[in-house]
Amino acid sequence: MTFAVELGLDTLSYSLSLLLVSLGLVIIFGLMNVINMAHGEFFLLGAYSVVAVQQLHMPYWLTLLIAPLMLAVVGLILEELVIRHVYHRFIDTILATWGISIALKQLIVIVFGPTSQSIVNPLPEPVHVLGVVYPSFRLFIMGVALLISFATFWVFYRTHIGLAIRGVIANRPMAASLGLNTRRMDRWTFAFGAALAGLAGAVMAPIMSVDPQMGGGFLIPAFLSIMVGGIAHLLGVVLGVALIGTTGTVIASVDTQVASQVAVFLLAIVVIRIWPEGLIGRKR
Amino acid sequence: MLKVGNLVAGYQTGSRVLDGFSLHIEPGEVVALLGRNGMGKTTFLKALMGHVPVSEGSINFADEEVAGRKPYEMARRGVGYVPQGREIFSDFTVEENLLMGLLGRPDLPQKVPDWAFEVFPVLHERRKQRGGSMSGGQQQQLAIVRALVGQPRLLLLDEPSEGIQPNIVEEIGKVLARIAREQGLTILLVEQNMELVLGMAQRCLFMENGAIAYETSEVQQLRTDPSPIHRYLSV
């Protein structure tokens, strides 16, 4: 029973932070048709902002502000310098963002070295939940991720800005003909997606091994979640993340990491084979 | 209101779908642009809206040179666009579609005004219904009002009668003619349906090979002497 509760909580905290990464990725893809291969490195930069803050002997909590802000700026700069020039060439966006991803990874190696860094747990006192002793920081991660995900959904489906973004996704030329500055919306959406990934990196850093390769470990499951869930509605991503996150965490706890990876890929292949548009497919 | 001089434009660099196209529209005028398929009518509207690049010539709107402006800049300057095929947001409700006509307009209140639901009563009845669930004619009415809520000075309509039952075409014609008369709205209508043109237009321009080939202000005479229609419109 204890094992089950712990596993449930672990699954939830992993899935929720995966959701933060995936939401940014899917909104950028939906709006700009850009597959952002550098999204994992946005997560990485967020995690290393925690390392930097720790080396400067400043409180961890600052990173919850610094990481998203820094990544928003990084997103704005990269969008301006690279992405906007290759928007209309789909394959080139993959190559260009892949290049950005390699460059950012190497930048981290140059500044912080190739070895993994350990982060001091900012909430060392465990708490009692449902009869188990559980790290309170993981509960904190869930809280932050839930809050930010709800806020994202609310903006996307309940505000005028969200309606405008969905309008551009549905029909870009028409939205522009009605007066929407689609360029500006692209830029800020990209920055917002980058900020979400940065925040995810900052909240996950204390419970992960922080090393220059960690970005890919989140990018791939995020992609799989999006493909499994579909891109017609943000709820598809929630579904995809729940499936991929649960499968990965559960199998890893009873078997090896390798078995978990195999199971996750198998699941993705089967779902995509049966529902090519994802579980919540695009309406035809 | 609108002065276009020797416009050359096309989808790729060097292509001349519009080839020396000129026209002049006075404020408050309702002008019909006619011609066979492929003569450049839609391309002109797109070039005017900034969707198609202009390689030569000028577009002067409300005493300002606007050739090469982006679509959103044209909308904010007061050009309302109802494209061919309506292009409504089919997953959005009627009300959300109308709101889309305002979200790109920081100069206007971000709330759909009550009159928008009264222009065509069906929009009031279907206010909360998905745009895509309506008939073609109702979608056309929605697209027109979506442009009107942006309070345009010039309204561009691209084949509003296409694929729509005749009684709705008639209703659209009457409503637009009344708005033009009462509010002084300038309208440029691209059409092949002569009934709608004869009911609304004060001037007809006939287009051939990317330029205006013939024009007449005696619109009603086209009923008795349809030779320009035969010459420039019939196959």
PDB file of C-alpha atoms in Angstrom, chain B residues 78-214:
ATOM      1  CA  GLY B  78     -10.171  50.556 -41.775  1.00  0.00           C
ATOM      2  CA  VAL B  79     -10.296  47.954 -44.534  1.00  0.00           C
ATOM      3  CA  GLY B  80     -12.776  45.180 -43.798  1.00  0.00           C
ATOM      4  CA  TYR B  81     -12.220  41.968 -45.742  1.00  0.00           C
ATOM      5  CA  VAL B  82     -14.755  39.230 -46.437  1.00  0.00           C
ATOM      6  CA  PRO B  83     -12.738  36.678 -48.398  1.00  0.00           C
ATOM      7  CA  GLN B  84     -13.913  34.161 -50.925  1.00  0.00           C
ATOM      8  CA  GLY B  85     -15.098  31.016 -49.173  1.00  0.00           C
ATOM      9  CA  ARG B  86     -15.974  33.089 -46.068  1.00  0.00           C
ATOM     10  CA  GLU B  87     -13.140  31.717 -43.927  1.00  0.00           C
ATOM     11  CA  ILE B  88     -15.052  31.777 -40.674  1.00  0.00           C
ATOM     12  CA  PHE B  89     -13.552  30.053 -37.624  1.00  0.00           C
ATOM     13  CA  SER B  90     -15.650  26.908 -37.698  1.00  0.00           C
ATOM     14  CA  ASP B  91     -14.777  25.706 -34.173  1.00  0.00           C
ATOM     15  CA  PHE B  92     -15.639  29.078 -32.628  1.00  0.00           C
ATOM     16  CA  THR B  93     -19.153  30.144 -31.707  1.00  0.00           C
ATOM     17  CA  VAL B  94     -20.886  32.893 -33.646  1.00  0.00           C
ATOM     18  CA  GLU B  95     -20.123  35.322 -30.844  1.00  0.00           C
ATOM     19  CA  GLU B  96     -16.433  34.311 -30.723  1.00  0.00           C
ATOM     20  CA  ASN B  97     -16.192  34.735 -34.487  1.00  0.00           C
ATOM     21  CA  LEU B  98     -17.519  38.271 -34.147  1.00  0.00           C
ATOM     22  CA  LEU B  99     -15.127  38.932 -31.272  1.00  0.00           C
ATOM     23  CA  MET B 100     -12.265  37.907 -33.576  1.00  0.00           C
ATOM     24  CA  GLY B 101     -13.205  40.953 -35.644  1.00  0.00           C
ATOM     25  CA  LEU B 102     -12.302  43.117 -32.637  1.00  0.00           C
ATOM     26  CA  LEU B 103      -9.333  41.399 -30.980  1.00  0.00           C
ATOM     27  CA  GLY B 104      -6.878  42.823 -33.489  1.00  0.00           C
ATOM     28  CA  ARG B 105      -8.278  46.311 -33.042  1.00  0.00           C
ATOM     29  CA  PRO B 106      -6.906  47.964 -29.903  1.00  0.00           C
ATOM     30  CA  ASP B 107      -8.717  51.177 -30.931  1.00  0.00           C
ATOM     31  CA  LEU B 108     -12.160  49.565 -30.448  1.00  0.00           C
ATOM     32  CA  PRO B 109     -13.925  48.315 -27.289  1.00  0.00           C
ATOM     33  CA  GLN B 110     -13.252  44.588 -26.871  1.00  0.00           C
ATOM     34  CA  LYS B 111     -16.911  43.635 -26.720  1.00  0.00           C
ATOM     35  CA  VAL B 112     -19.228  42.651 -29.551  1.00  0.00           C
ATOM     36  CA  PRO B 113     -21.772  45.483 -29.851  1.00  0.00           C
ATOM     37  CA  ASP B 114     -25.486  44.622 -29.700  1.00  0.00           C
ATOM     38  CA  TRP B 115     -26.142  45.916 -33.194  1.00  0.00           C
ATOM     39  CA  ALA B 116     -23.874  43.195 -34.602  1.00  0.00           C
ATOM     40  CA  PHE B 117     -26.518  40.593 -33.732  1.00  0.00           C
ATOM     41  CA  GLU B 118     -29.269  42.658 -35.330  1.00  0.00           C
ATOM     42  CA  VAL B 119     -27.764  43.077 -38.803  1.00  0.00           C
ATOM     43  CA  PHE B 120     -28.816  39.535 -39.639  1.00  0.00           C
ATOM     44  CA  PRO B 121     -31.288  38.136 -37.080  1.00  0.00           C
ATOM     45  CA  VAL B 122     -30.023  34.572 -37.535  1.00  0.00           C
ATOM     46  CA  LEU B 123     -26.766  35.522 -35.835  1.00  0.00           C
ATOM     47  CA  HIS B 124     -28.705  36.444 -32.720  1.00  0.00           C
ATOM     48  CA  GLU B 125     -30.529  33.112 -32.704  1.00  0.00           C
ATOM     49  CA  ARG B 126     -27.279  31.175 -33.199  1.00  0.00           C
ATOM     50  CA  ARG B 127     -25.119  33.304 -30.943  1.00  0.00           C
ATOM     51  CA  LYS B 128     -23.751  30.381 -28.920  1.00  0.00           C
ATOM     52  CA  GLN B 129     -23.658  27.893 -31.789  1.00  0.00           C
ATOM     53  CA  ARG B 130     -20.497  26.787 -33.572  1.00  0.00           C
ATOM     54  CA  GLY B 131     -19.880  28.755 -36.749  1.00  0.00           C
ATOM     55  CA  GLY B 132     -19.107  25.580 -38.663  1.00  0.00           C
ATOM     56  CA  SER B 133     -22.545  24.149 -37.896  1.00  0.00           C
ATOM     57  CA  MET B 134     -24.345  26.854 -39.880  1.00  0.00           C
ATOM     58  CA  SER B 135     -25.358  26.851 -43.538  1.00  0.00           C
ATOM     59  CA  GLY B 136     -23.166  28.503 -46.166  1.00  0.00           C
ATOM     60  CA  GLY B 137     -25.430  31.535 -46.329  1.00  0.00           C
ATOM     61  CA  GLN B 138     -25.432  31.995 -42.571  1.00  0.00           C
ATOM     62  CA  GLN B 139     -21.649  31.664 -42.531  1.00  0.00           C
ATOM     63  CA  GLN B 140     -21.470  34.365 -45.203  1.00  0.00           C
ATOM     64  CA  GLN B 141     -23.619  36.639 -43.060  1.00  0.00           C
ATOM     65  CA  LEU B 142     -21.344  35.916 -40.117  1.00  0.00           C
ATOM     66  CA  ALA B 143     -18.237  36.754 -42.162  1.00  0.00           C
ATOM     67  CA  ILE B 144     -19.789  40.047 -43.265  1.00  0.00           C
ATOM     68  CA  VAL B 145     -20.744  41.117 -39.749  1.00  0.00           C
ATOM     69  CA  ARG B 146     -17.327  39.999 -38.468  1.00  0.00           C
ATOM     70  CA  ALA B 147     -15.850  42.538 -40.878  1.00  0.00           C
ATOM     71  CA  LEU B 148     -18.449  45.185 -39.949  1.00  0.00           C
ATOM     72  CA  VAL B 149     -17.746  45.074 -36.194  1.00  0.00           C
ATOM     73  CA  GLY B 150     -14.257  46.380 -37.047  1.00  0.00           C
ATOM     74  CA  GLN B 151     -16.066  49.536 -38.265  1.00  0.00           C
ATOM     75  CA  PRO B 152     -14.361  49.604 -41.670  1.00  0.00           C
ATOM     76  CA  ARG B 153     -14.349  52.592 -43.976  1.00  0.00           C
ATOM     77  CA  LEU B 154     -13.927  50.334 -46.973  1.00  0.00           C
ATOM     78  CA  LEU B 155     -15.525  46.889 -47.141  1.00  0.00           C
ATOM     79  CA  LEU B 156     -14.111  44.311 -49.569  1.00  0.00           C
ATOM     80  CA  LEU B 157     -16.423  41.455 -50.506  1.00  0.00           C
ATOM     81  CA  ASP B 158     -15.119  38.552 -52.575  1.00  0.00           C
ATOM     82  CA  GLU B 159     -17.960  36.640 -54.266  1.00  0.00           C
ATOM     83  CA  PRO B 160     -20.357  36.757 -51.323  1.00  0.00           C
ATOM     84  CA  SER B 161     -23.075  34.985 -53.332  1.00  0.00           C
ATOM     85  CA  GLU B 162     -20.969  31.941 -54.185  1.00  0.00           C
ATOM     86  CA  GLY B 163     -22.778  28.718 -53.293  1.00  0.00           C
ATOM     87  CA  ILE B 164     -25.558  30.440 -51.365  1.00  0.00           C
ATOM     88  CA  GLN B 165     -29.326  30.082 -51.731  1.00  0.00           C
ATOM     89  CA  PRO B 166     -30.893  33.013 -53.666  1.00  0.00           C
ATOM     90  CA  ASN B 167     -33.105  34.331 -50.831  1.00  0.00           C
ATOM     91  CA  ILE B 168     -30.042  34.836 -48.583  1.00  0.00           C
ATOM     92  CA  VAL B 169     -28.134  36.498 -51.422  1.00  0.00           C
ATOM     93  CA  GLU B 170     -31.072  38.883 -51.752  1.00  0.00           C
ATOM     94  CA  GLU B 171     -31.125  39.578 -48.003  1.00  0.00           C
ATOM     95  CA  ILE B 172     -27.371  40.222 -47.963  1.00  0.00           C
ATOM     96  CA  GLY B 173     -27.701  42.600 -50.927  1.00  0.00           C
ATOM     97  CA  LYS B 174     -30.497  44.579 -49.281  1.00  0.00           C
ATOM     98  CA  VAL B 175     -28.755  44.856 -45.926  1.00  0.00           C
ATOM     99  CA  LEU B 176     -25.433  45.936 -47.425  1.00  0.00           C
ATOM    100  CA  ALA B 177     -27.091  48.479 -49.734  1.00  0.00           C
ATOM    101  CA  ARG B 178     -28.918  49.939 -46.724  1.00  0.00           C
ATOM    102  CA  ILE B 179     -25.751  50.146 -44.592  1.00  0.00           C
ATOM    103  CA  ALA B 180     -23.880  51.800 -47.468  1.00  0.00           C
ATOM    104  CA  ARG B 181     -26.707  54.323 -47.918  1.00  0.00           C
ATOM    105  CA  GLU B 182     -27.256  55.098 -44.243  1.00  0.00           C
ATOM    106  CA  GLN B 183     -23.676  55.051 -42.968  1.00  0.00           C
ATOM    107  CA  GLY B 184     -21.756  56.030 -46.076  1.00  0.00           C
ATOM    108  CA  LEU B 185     -19.780  52.793 -46.074  1.00  0.00           C
ATOM    109  CA  THR B 186     -17.652  52.361 -49.179  1.00  0.00           C
ATOM    110  CA  ILE B 187     -17.956  48.897 -50.712  1.00  0.00           C
ATOM    111  CA  LEU B 188     -15.908  47.097 -53.324  1.00  0.00           C
ATOM    112  CA  LEU B 189     -17.784  44.015 -54.464  1.00  0.00           C
ATOM    113  CA  VAL B 190     -16.165  41.266 -56.514  1.00  0.00           C
ATOM    114  CA  GLU B 191     -18.976  39.220 -58.042  1.00  0.00           C
ATOM    115  CA  GLN B 192     -20.191  37.021 -60.857  1.00  0.00           C
ATOM    116  CA  ASN B 193     -23.833  37.118 -59.730  1.00  0.00           C
ATOM    117  CA  MET B 194     -25.432  39.951 -61.746  1.00  0.00           C
ATOM    118  CA  GLU B 195     -28.572  40.119 -59.594  1.00  0.00           C
ATOM    119  CA  LEU B 196     -26.552  41.139 -56.543  1.00  0.00           C
ATOM    120  CA  VAL B 197     -24.481  43.587 -58.588  1.00  0.00           C
ATOM    121  CA  LEU B 198     -27.519  45.235 -60.191  1.00  0.00           C
ATOM    122  CA  GLY B 199     -29.166  45.540 -56.796  1.00  0.00           C
ATOM    123  CA  MET B 200     -26.226  47.224 -55.078  1.00  0.00           C
ATOM    124  CA  ALA B 201     -23.599  48.753 -57.331  1.00  0.00           C
ATOM    125  CA  GLN B 202     -23.428  52.351 -58.515  1.00  0.00           C
ATOM    126  CA  ARG B 203     -20.564  51.600 -60.844  1.00  0.00           C
ATOM    127  CA  CYS B 204     -19.295  48.471 -62.553  1.00  0.00           C
ATOM    128  CA  LEU B 205     -15.701  47.762 -63.506  1.00  0.00           C
ATOM    129  CA  PHE B 206     -14.954  44.935 -65.905  1.00  0.00           C
ATOM    130  CA  MET B 207     -11.608  43.287 -65.600  1.00  0.00           C
ATOM    131  CA  GLU B 208      -9.596  41.400 -68.195  1.00  0.00           C
ATOM    132  CA  ASN B 209      -6.024  40.067 -68.034  1.00  0.00           C
ATOM    133  CA  GLY B 210      -5.042  41.867 -64.883  1.00  0.00           C
ATOM    134  CA  ALA B 211      -6.409  45.317 -65.671  1.00  0.00           C
ATOM    135  CA  ILE B 212      -9.704  47.212 -65.937  1.00  0.00           C
ATOM    136  CA  ALA B 213     -10.948  46.863 -69.518  1.00  0.00           C
ATOM    137  CA  TYR B 214     -14.262  48.709 -69.324  1.00  0.00           C
TER     138      TYR B 214
END
